[in-house]
mmCIF file of C-alpha atoms in Angstrom:
data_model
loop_
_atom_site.group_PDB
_atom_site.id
_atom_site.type_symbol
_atom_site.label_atom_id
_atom_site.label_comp_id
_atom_site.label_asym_id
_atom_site.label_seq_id
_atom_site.Cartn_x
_atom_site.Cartn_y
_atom_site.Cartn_z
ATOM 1 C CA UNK A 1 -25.148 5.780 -20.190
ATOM 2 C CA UNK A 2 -28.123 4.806 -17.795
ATOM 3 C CA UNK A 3 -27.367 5.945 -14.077
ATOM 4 C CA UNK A 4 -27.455 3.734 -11.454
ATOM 5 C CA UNK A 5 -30.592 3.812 -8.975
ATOM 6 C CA UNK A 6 -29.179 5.142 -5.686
ATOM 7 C CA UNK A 7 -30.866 1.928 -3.802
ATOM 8 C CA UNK A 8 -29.455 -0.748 -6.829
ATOM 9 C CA UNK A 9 -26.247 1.077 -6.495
ATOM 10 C CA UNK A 10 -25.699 0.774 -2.564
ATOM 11 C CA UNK A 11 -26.781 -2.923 -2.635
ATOM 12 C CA UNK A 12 -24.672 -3.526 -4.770
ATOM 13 C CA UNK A 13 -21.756 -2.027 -2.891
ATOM 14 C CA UNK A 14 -22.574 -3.754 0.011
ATOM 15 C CA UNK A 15 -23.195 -7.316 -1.596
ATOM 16 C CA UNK A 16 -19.534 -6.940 -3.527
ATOM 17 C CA UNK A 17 -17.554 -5.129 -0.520
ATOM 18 C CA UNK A 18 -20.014 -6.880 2.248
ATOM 19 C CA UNK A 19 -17.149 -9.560 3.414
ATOM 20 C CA UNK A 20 -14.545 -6.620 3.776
ATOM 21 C CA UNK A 21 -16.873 -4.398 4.930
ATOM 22 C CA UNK A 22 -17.847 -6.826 7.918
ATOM 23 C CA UNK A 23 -14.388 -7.973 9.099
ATOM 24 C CA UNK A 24 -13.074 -4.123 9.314
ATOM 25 C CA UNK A 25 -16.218 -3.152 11.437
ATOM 26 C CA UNK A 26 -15.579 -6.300 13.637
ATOM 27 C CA UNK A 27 -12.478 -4.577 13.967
ATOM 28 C CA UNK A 28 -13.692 -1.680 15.804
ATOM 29 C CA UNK A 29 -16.513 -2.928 18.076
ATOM 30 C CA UNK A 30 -16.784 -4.816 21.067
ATOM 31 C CA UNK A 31 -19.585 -7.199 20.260
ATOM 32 C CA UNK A 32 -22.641 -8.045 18.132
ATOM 33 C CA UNK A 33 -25.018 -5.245 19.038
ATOM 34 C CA UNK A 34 -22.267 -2.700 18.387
ATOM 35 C CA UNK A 35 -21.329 -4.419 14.924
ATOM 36 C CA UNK A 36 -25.168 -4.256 14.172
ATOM 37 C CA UNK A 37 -25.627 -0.911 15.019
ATOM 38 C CA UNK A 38 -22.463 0.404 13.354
ATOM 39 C CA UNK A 39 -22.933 -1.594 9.943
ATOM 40 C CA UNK A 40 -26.232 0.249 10.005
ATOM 41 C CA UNK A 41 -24.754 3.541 10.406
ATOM 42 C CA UNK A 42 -21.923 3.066 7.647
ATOM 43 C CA UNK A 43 -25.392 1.715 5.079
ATOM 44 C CA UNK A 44 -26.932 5.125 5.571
ATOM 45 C CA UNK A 45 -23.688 7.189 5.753
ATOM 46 C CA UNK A 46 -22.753 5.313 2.413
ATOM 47 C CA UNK A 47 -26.387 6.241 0.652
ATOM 48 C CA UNK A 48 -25.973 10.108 1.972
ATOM 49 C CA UNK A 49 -22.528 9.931 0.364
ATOM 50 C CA UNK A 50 -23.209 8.324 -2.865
ATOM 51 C CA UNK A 51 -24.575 10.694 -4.625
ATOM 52 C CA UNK A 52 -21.359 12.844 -4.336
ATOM 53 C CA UNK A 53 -19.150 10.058 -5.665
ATOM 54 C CA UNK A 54 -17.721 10.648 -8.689
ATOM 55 C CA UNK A 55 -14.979 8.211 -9.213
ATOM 56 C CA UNK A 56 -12.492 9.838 -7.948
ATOM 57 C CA UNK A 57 -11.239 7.022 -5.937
ATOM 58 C CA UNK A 58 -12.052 3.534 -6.577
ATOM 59 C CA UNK A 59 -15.236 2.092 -5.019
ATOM 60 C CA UNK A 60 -13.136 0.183 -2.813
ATOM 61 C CA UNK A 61 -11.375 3.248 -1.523
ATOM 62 C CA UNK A 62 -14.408 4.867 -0.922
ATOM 63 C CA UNK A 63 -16.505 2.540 0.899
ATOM 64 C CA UNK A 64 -13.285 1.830 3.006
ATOM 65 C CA UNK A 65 -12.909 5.610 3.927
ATOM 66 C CA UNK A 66 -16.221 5.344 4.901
ATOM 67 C CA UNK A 67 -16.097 2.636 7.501
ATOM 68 C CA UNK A 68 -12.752 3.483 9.026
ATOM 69 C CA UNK A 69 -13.996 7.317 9.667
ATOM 70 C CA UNK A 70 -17.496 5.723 11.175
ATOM 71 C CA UNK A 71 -15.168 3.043 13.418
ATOM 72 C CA UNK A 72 -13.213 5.961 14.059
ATOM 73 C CA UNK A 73 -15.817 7.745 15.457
ATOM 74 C CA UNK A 74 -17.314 4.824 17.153
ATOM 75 C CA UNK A 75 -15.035 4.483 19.382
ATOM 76 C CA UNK A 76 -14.637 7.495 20.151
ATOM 77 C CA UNK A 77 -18.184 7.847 21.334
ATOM 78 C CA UNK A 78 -17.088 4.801 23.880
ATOM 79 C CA UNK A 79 -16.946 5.761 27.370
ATOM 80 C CA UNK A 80 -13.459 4.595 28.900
ATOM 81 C CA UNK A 81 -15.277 2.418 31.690
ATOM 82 C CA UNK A 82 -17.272 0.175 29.016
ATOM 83 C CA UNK A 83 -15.583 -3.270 29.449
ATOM 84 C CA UNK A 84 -15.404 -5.291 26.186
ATOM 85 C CA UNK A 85 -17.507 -8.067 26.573
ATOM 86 C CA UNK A 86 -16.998 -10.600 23.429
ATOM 87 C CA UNK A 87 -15.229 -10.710 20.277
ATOM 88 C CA UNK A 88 -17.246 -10.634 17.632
ATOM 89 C CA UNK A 89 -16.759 -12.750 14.285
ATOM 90 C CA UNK A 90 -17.833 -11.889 10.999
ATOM 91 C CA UNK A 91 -18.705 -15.496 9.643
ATOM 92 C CA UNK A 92 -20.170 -18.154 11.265
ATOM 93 C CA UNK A 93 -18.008 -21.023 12.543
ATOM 94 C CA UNK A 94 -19.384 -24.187 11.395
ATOM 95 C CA UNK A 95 -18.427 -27.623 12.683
ATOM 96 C CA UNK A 96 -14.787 -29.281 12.046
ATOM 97 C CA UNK A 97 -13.173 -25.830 11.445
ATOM 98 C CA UNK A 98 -13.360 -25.158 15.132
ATOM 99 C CA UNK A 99 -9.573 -24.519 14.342
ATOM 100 C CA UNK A 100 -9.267 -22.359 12.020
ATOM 101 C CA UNK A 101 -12.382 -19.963 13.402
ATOM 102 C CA UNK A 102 -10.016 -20.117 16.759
ATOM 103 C CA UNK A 103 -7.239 -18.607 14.843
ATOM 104 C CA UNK A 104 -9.305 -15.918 12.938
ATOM 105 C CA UNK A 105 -10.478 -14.654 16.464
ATOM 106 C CA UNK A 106 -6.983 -14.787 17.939
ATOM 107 C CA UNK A 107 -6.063 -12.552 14.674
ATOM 108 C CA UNK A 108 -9.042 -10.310 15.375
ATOM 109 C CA UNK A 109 -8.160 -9.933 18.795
ATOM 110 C CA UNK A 110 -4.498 -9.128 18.325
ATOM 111 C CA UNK A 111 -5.520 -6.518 15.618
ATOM 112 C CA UNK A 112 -7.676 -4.844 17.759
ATOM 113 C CA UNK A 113 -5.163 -4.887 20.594
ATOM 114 C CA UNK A 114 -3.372 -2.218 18.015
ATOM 115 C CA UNK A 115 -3.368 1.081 19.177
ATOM 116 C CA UNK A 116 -5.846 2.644 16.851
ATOM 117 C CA UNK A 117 -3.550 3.778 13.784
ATOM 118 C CA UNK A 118 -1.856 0.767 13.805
ATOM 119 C CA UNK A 119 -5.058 -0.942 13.551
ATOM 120 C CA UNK A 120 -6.585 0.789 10.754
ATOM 121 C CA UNK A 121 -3.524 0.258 8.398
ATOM 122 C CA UNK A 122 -3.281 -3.389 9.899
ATOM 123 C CA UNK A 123 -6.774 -4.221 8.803
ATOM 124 C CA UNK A 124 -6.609 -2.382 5.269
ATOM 125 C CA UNK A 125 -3.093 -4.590 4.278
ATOM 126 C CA UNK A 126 -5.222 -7.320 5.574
ATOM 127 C CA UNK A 127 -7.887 -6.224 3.098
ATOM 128 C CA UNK A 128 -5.273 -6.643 0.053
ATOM 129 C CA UNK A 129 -5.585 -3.099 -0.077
ATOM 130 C CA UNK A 130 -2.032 -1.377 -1.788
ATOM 131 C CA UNK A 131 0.094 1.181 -0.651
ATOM 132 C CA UNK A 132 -1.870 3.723 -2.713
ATOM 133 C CA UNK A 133 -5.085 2.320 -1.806
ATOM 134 C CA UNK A 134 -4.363 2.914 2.458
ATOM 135 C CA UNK A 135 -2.598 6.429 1.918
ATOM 136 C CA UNK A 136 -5.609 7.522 0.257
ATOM 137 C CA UNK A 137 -7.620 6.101 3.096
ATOM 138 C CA UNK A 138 -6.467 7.099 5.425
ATOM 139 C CA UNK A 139 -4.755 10.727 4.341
ATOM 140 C CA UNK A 140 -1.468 9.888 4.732
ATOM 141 C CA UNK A 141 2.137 9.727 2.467
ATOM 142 C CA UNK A 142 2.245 6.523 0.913
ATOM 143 C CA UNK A 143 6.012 6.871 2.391
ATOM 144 C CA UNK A 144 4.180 7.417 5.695
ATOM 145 C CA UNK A 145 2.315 3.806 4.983
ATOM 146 C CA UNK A 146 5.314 2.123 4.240
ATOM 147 C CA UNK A 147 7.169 3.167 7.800
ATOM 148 C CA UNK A 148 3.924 2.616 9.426
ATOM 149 C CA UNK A 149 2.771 -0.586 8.257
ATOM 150 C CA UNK A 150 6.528 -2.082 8.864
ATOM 151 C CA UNK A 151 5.774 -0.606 12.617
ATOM 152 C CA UNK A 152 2.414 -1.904 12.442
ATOM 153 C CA UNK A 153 3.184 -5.328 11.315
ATOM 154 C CA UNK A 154 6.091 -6.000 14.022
ATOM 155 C CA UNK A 155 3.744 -4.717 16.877
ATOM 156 C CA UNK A 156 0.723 -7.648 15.335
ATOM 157 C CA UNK A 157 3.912 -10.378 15.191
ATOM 158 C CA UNK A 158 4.759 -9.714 19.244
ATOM 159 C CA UNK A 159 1.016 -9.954 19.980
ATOM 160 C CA UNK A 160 0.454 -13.008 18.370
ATOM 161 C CA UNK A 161 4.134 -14.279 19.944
ATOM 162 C CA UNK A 162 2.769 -13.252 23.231
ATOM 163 C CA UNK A 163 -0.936 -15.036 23.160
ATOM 164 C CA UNK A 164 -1.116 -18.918 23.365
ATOM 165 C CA UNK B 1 8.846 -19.395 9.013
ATOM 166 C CA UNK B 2 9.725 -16.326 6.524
ATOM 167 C CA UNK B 3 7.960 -12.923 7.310
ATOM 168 C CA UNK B 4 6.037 -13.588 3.870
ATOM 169 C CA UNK B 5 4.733 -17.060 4.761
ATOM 170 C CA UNK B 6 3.941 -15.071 7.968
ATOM 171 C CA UNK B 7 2.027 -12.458 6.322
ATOM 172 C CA UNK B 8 0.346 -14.953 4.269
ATOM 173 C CA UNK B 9 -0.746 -17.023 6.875
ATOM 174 C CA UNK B 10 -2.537 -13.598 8.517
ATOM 175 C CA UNK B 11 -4.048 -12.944 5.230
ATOM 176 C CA UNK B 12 -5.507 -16.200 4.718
ATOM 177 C CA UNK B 13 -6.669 -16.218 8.342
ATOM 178 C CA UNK B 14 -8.022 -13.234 7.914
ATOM 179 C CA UNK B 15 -10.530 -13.667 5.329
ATOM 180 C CA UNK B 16 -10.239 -17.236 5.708
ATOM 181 C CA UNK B 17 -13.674 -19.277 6.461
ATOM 182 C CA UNK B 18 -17.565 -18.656 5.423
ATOM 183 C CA UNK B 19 -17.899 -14.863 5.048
ATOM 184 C CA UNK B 20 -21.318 -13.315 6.584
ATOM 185 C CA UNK B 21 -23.442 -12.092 3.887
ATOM 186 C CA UNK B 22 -24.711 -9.020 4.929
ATOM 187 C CA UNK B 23 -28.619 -8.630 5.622
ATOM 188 C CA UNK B 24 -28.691 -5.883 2.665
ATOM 189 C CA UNK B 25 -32.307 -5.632 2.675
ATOM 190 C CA UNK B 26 -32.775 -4.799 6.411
ATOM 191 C CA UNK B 27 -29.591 -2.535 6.029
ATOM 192 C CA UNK B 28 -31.962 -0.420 3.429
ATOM 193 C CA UNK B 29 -34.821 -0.334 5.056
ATOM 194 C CA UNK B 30 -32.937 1.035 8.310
ATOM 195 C CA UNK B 31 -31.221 3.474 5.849
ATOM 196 C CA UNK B 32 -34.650 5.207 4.744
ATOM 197 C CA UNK B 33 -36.204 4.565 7.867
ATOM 198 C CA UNK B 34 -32.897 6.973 9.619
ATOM 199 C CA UNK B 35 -32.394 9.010 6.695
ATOM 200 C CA UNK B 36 -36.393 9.865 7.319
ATOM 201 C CA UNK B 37 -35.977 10.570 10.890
ATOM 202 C CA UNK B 38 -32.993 13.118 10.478
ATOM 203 C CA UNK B 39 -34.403 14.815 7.887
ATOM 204 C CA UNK B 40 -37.277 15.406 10.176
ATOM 205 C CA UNK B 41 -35.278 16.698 12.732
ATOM 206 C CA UNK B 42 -33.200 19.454 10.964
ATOM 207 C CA UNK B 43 -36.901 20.427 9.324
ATOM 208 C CA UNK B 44 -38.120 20.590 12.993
ATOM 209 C CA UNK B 45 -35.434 22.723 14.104
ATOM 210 C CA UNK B 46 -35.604 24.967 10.843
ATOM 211 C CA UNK B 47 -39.856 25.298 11.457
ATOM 212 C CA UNK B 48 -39.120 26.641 15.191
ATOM 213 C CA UNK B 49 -36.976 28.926 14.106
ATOM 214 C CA UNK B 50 -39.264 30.576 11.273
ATOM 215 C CA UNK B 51 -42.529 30.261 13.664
ATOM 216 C CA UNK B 52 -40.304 32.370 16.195
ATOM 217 C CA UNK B 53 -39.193 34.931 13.704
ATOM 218 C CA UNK B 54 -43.154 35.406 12.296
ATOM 219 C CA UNK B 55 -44.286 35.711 15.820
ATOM 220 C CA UNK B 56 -41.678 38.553 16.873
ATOM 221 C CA UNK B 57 -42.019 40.085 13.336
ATOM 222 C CA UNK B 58 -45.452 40.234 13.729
ATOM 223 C CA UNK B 59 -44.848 41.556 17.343
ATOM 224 C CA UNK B 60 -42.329 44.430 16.140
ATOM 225 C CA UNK B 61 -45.006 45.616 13.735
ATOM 226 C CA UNK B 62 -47.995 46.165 16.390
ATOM 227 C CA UNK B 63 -46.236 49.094 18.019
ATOM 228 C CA UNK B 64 -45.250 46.781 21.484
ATOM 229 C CA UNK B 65 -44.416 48.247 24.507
ATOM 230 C CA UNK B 66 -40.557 48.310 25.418
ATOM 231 C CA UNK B 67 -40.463 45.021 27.077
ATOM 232 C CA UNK B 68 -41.926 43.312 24.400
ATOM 233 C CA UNK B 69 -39.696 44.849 21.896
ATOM 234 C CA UNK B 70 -36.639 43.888 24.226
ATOM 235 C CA UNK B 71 -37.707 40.243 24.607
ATOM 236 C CA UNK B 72 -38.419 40.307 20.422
ATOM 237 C CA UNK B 73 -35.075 41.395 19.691
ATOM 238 C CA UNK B 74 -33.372 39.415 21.985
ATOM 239 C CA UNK B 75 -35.188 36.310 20.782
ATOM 240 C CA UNK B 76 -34.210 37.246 16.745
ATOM 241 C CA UNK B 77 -30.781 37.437 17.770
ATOM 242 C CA UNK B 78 -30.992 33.762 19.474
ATOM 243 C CA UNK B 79 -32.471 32.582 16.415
ATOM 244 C CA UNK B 80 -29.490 34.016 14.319
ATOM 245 C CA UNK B 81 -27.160 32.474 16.315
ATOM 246 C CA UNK B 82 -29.083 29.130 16.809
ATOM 247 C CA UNK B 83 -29.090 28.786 12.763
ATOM 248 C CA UNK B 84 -25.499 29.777 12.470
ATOM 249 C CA UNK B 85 -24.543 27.307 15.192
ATOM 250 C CA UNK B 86 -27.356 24.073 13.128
ATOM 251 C CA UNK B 87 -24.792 24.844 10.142
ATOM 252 C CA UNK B 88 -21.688 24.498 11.975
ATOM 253 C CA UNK B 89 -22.437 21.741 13.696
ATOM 254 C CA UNK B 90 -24.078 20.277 10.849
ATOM 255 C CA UNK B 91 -21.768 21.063 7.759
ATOM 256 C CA UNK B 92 -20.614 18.160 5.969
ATOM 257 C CA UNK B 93 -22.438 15.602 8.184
ATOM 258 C CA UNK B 94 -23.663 13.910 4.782
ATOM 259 C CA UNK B 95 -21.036 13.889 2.510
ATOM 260 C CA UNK B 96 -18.126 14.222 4.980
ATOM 261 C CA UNK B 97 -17.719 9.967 6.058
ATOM 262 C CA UNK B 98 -16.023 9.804 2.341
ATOM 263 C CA UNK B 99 -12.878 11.889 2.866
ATOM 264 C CA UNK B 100 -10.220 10.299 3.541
ATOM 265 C CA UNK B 101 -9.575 9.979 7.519
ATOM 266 C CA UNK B 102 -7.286 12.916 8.432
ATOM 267 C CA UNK B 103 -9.975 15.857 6.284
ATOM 268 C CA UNK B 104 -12.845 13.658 8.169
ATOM 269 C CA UNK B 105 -10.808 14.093 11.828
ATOM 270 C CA UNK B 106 -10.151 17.384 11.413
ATOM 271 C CA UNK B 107 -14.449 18.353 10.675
ATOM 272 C CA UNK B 108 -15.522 16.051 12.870
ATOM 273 C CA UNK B 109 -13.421 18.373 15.763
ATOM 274 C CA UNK B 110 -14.161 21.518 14.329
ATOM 275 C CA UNK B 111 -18.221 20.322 14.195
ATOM 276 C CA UNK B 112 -17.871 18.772 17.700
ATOM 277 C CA UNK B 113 -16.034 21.836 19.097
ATOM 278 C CA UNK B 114 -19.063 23.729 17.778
ATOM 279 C CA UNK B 115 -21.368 21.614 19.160
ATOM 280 C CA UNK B 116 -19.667 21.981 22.873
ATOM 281 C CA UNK B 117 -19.480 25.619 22.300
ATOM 282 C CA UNK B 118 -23.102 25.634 21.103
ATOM 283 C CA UNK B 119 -24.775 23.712 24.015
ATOM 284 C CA UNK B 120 -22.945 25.822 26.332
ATOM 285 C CA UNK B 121 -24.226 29.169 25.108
ATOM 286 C CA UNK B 122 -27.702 27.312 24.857
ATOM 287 C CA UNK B 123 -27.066 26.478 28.948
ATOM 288 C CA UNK B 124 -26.122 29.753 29.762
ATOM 289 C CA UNK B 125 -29.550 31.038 28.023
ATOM 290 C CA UNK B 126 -31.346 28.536 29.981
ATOM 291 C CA UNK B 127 -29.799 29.494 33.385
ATOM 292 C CA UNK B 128 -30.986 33.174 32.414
ATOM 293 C CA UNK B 129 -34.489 31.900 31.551
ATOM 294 C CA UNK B 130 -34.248 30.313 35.109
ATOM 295 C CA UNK B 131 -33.254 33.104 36.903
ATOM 296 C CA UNK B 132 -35.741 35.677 35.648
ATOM 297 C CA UNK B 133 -38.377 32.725 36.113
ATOM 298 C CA UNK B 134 -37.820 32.800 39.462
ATOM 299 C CA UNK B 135 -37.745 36.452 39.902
ATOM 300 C CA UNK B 136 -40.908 36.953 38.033
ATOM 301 C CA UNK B 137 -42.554 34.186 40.010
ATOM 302 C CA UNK B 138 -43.180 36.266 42.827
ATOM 303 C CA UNK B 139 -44.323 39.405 41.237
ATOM 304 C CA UNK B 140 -46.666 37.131 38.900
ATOM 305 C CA UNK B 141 -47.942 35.182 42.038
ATOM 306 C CA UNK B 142 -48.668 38.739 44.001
ATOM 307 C CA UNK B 143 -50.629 40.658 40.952
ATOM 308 C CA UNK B 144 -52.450 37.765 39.967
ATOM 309 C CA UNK B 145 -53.268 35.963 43.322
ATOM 310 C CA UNK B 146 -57.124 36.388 43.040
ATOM 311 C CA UNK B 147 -57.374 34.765 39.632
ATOM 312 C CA UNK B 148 -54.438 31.613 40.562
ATOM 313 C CA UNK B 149 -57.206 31.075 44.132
ATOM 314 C CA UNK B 150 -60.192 31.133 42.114
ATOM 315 C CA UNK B 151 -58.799 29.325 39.125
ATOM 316 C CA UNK B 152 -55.428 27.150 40.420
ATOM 317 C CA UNK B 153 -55.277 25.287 37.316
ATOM 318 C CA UNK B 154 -53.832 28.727 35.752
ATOM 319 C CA UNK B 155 -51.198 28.496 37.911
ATOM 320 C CA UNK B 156 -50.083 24.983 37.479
ATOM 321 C CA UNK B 157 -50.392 25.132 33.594
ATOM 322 C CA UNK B 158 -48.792 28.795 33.162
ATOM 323 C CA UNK B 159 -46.058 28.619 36.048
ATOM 324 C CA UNK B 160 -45.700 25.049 36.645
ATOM 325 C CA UNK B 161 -45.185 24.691 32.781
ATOM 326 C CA UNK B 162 -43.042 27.423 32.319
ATOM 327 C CA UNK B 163 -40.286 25.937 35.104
ATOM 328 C CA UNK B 164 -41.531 21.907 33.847
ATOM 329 C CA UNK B 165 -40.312 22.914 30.037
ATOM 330 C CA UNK B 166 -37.182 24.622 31.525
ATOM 331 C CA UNK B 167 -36.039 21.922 33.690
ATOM 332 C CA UNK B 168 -36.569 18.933 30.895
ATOM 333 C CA UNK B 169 -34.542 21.286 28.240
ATOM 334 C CA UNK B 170 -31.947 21.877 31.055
ATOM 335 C CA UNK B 171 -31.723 17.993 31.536
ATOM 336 C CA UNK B 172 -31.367 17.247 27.957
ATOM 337 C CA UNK B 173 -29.071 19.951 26.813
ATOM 338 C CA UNK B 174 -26.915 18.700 30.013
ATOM 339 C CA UNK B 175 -27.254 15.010 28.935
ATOM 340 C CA UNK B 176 -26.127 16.427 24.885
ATOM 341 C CA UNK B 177 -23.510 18.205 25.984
ATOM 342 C CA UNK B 178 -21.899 15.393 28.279
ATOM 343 C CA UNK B 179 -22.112 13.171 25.178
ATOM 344 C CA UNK B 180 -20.359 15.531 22.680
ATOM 345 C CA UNK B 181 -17.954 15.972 25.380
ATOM 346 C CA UNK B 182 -17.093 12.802 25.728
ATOM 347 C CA UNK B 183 -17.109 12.390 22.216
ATOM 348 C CA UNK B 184 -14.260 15.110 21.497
ATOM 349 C CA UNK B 185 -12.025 13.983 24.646
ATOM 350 C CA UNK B 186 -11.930 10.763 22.449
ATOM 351 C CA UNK B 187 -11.457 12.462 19.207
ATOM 352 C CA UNK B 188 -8.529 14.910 21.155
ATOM 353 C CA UNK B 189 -7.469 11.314 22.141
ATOM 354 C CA UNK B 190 -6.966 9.676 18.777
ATOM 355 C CA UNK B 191 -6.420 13.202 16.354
ATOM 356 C CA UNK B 192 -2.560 13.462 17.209
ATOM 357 C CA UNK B 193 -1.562 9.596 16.383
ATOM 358 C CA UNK B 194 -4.129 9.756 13.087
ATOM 359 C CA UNK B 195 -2.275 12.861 11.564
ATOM 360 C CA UNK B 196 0.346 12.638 8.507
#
């Protein structure tokens, strides 16, 4: 079987997961420079990584582990007096579905009010990703998903209960 | 409104609208264009440690006076320690990103403990370089005080670049080391919350 040009290989990844990868990024930064800067971090940290990939995970998994450790990171590299300044959306909100782009930025900013665990497992169920998929994510019990996401998901409800 | 519709009407919020395409092709040029620049680095840092090993080895071997063979020791011994300390901090930095998020937590605070405990040790040499700087100063000033009058541009690039290249490492190991700081204060922050 032919292998897969490293550079083929990660455009690919990023053209299939690109949507994914761009909401889950928005998820972690504060505006557009940051979700620039950080999208080009996760390219090169995914082209460093590839190489070691051997399907031991699905792609999915992988490139996921990938962004929530960078976001991880991210913020912790923040300094605690850095104000946020905008929300930043992954798609572009076109005319006549003001609406529905004001709802996807409410979501976004609820999720991101999370405290950071919360968060992460918020944004992979969001993602369609299973059980499984977020344990082996994140590292954690899929029993430990289960009680989190449940936790997780009532925390998102009172946010979105609380903000007009 | 059932917690499914609920959760259904997040999902399709969620994802909902025109999803960004990303700009792939200026996403791989960055990659080479970084990928390039770090490489270069951790060469840099591996070339100043082998020119400093030749020039002391070649030192040791012409018979040097004590001092000499002090300063040569001491110097092999800092570059022993400087390469154990490029692996710590660096291990894993390529492959690591793909473990899954607790493994990755835990590296990233052992490398960034590392690093703290690295630029520290690096601080503490500097403050020593400092010191016998300044107490050389005057003895190198008084024995050499003929040649520095007739020739003051001796002075300014010997002396003056001596304490300049001191001072800007001292400023940028002290601007590193309140970065990677800050850095594992946030990772302290997050790593009890994040574990299993």
């Amino acid at each position: 079987m032919a292998v897969e040009p490293l550079d083929t290989r990660l455009k690919r990844l990023l053209v299939e997961h690109g949507p994914g990868i761009g909401r889950v990024v928005s998820g972690y930064v504060r505006n557009a420079a940051e979700h620039q800067d950080l999208m080009q971090e996760l390219a090169l940290a995914l082209w460093r990584a590839l190489p070691g990939f051997r399907g031991e995970c699905s792609e999915r998994t992988f490139v996921f582990r990938i962004v929530h450790n960078l976001g991880v990171n991210h913020i912790t590299r923040r300094k605690p007096t850095e104000p946020p300044t905008e929300v930043p959306d992954p798609s572009p909100s076109p005319e006549g579905r003001a609406h529905q782009t004001q709802q996807r930025l409410r979501l976004m900013g609820a999720v991101k009010s999370l405290p950071l665990p919360q968060r992460q497992i918020i944004m992979l169920a969001l993602e369609d990703c299973s059980h499984a998929e977020i344990a082996e994510v994140l590292g954690i019990t899929v029993n430990n998903v289960g009680v989190r996401l449940n936790r997780a998901r009532e925390a998102l409800r009172q946010l979105l209960g609380e903000k007009p | 409104m059932t917690q499914d519709s609920e959760w259904t009407d997040l999902l399709q919020q969620w994802k909902g609208g025109q999803a960004a395409e990303l700009p792939v092709d200026t996403l791989l040029a960055g990659v080479k264009r970084d990928h390039r620049k770090q490489v270069v680095a951790v060469a840099g840092e591996l070339a100043a440690a082998a020119l400093l090993v030749a020039v002391y080895t070649v030192e040791l071997s012409n018979n040097p006076p004590p001092v000499i063979i002090t300063l040569a020791v001491a110097s092999l011994v800092f570059v022993a320690v400087w390469l154990t300390q490029l692996y710590r901090v660096t291990r894993g930095t390529w492959r690591a990103p793909a473990e899954n998020g607790v493994s990755y937590l835990n590296l990233t605070l052992q490398r960034r403990r590392a690093a703290v405990r690295w630029l520290l040790f690096v601080q503490t040499c500097l403050w020593a370089a400092l010191a016998f700087g300044m107490a050389w100063l005057p003895w190198k000033l008084s024995v050499d005080w003929e040649m520095y009058r007739a020739e003051p541009w001796r002075g300014l690039v010997g002396v003056g670049g001596y304490f300049f290249l001191l001072t800007a490492l001292m400023w940028s190991i002290r601007r590193r080391l309140g970065r990677v700081t800050l850095e594992l204060a946030g990772l302290e922050a997050v790593a009890p919350s994040m574990d299993a």
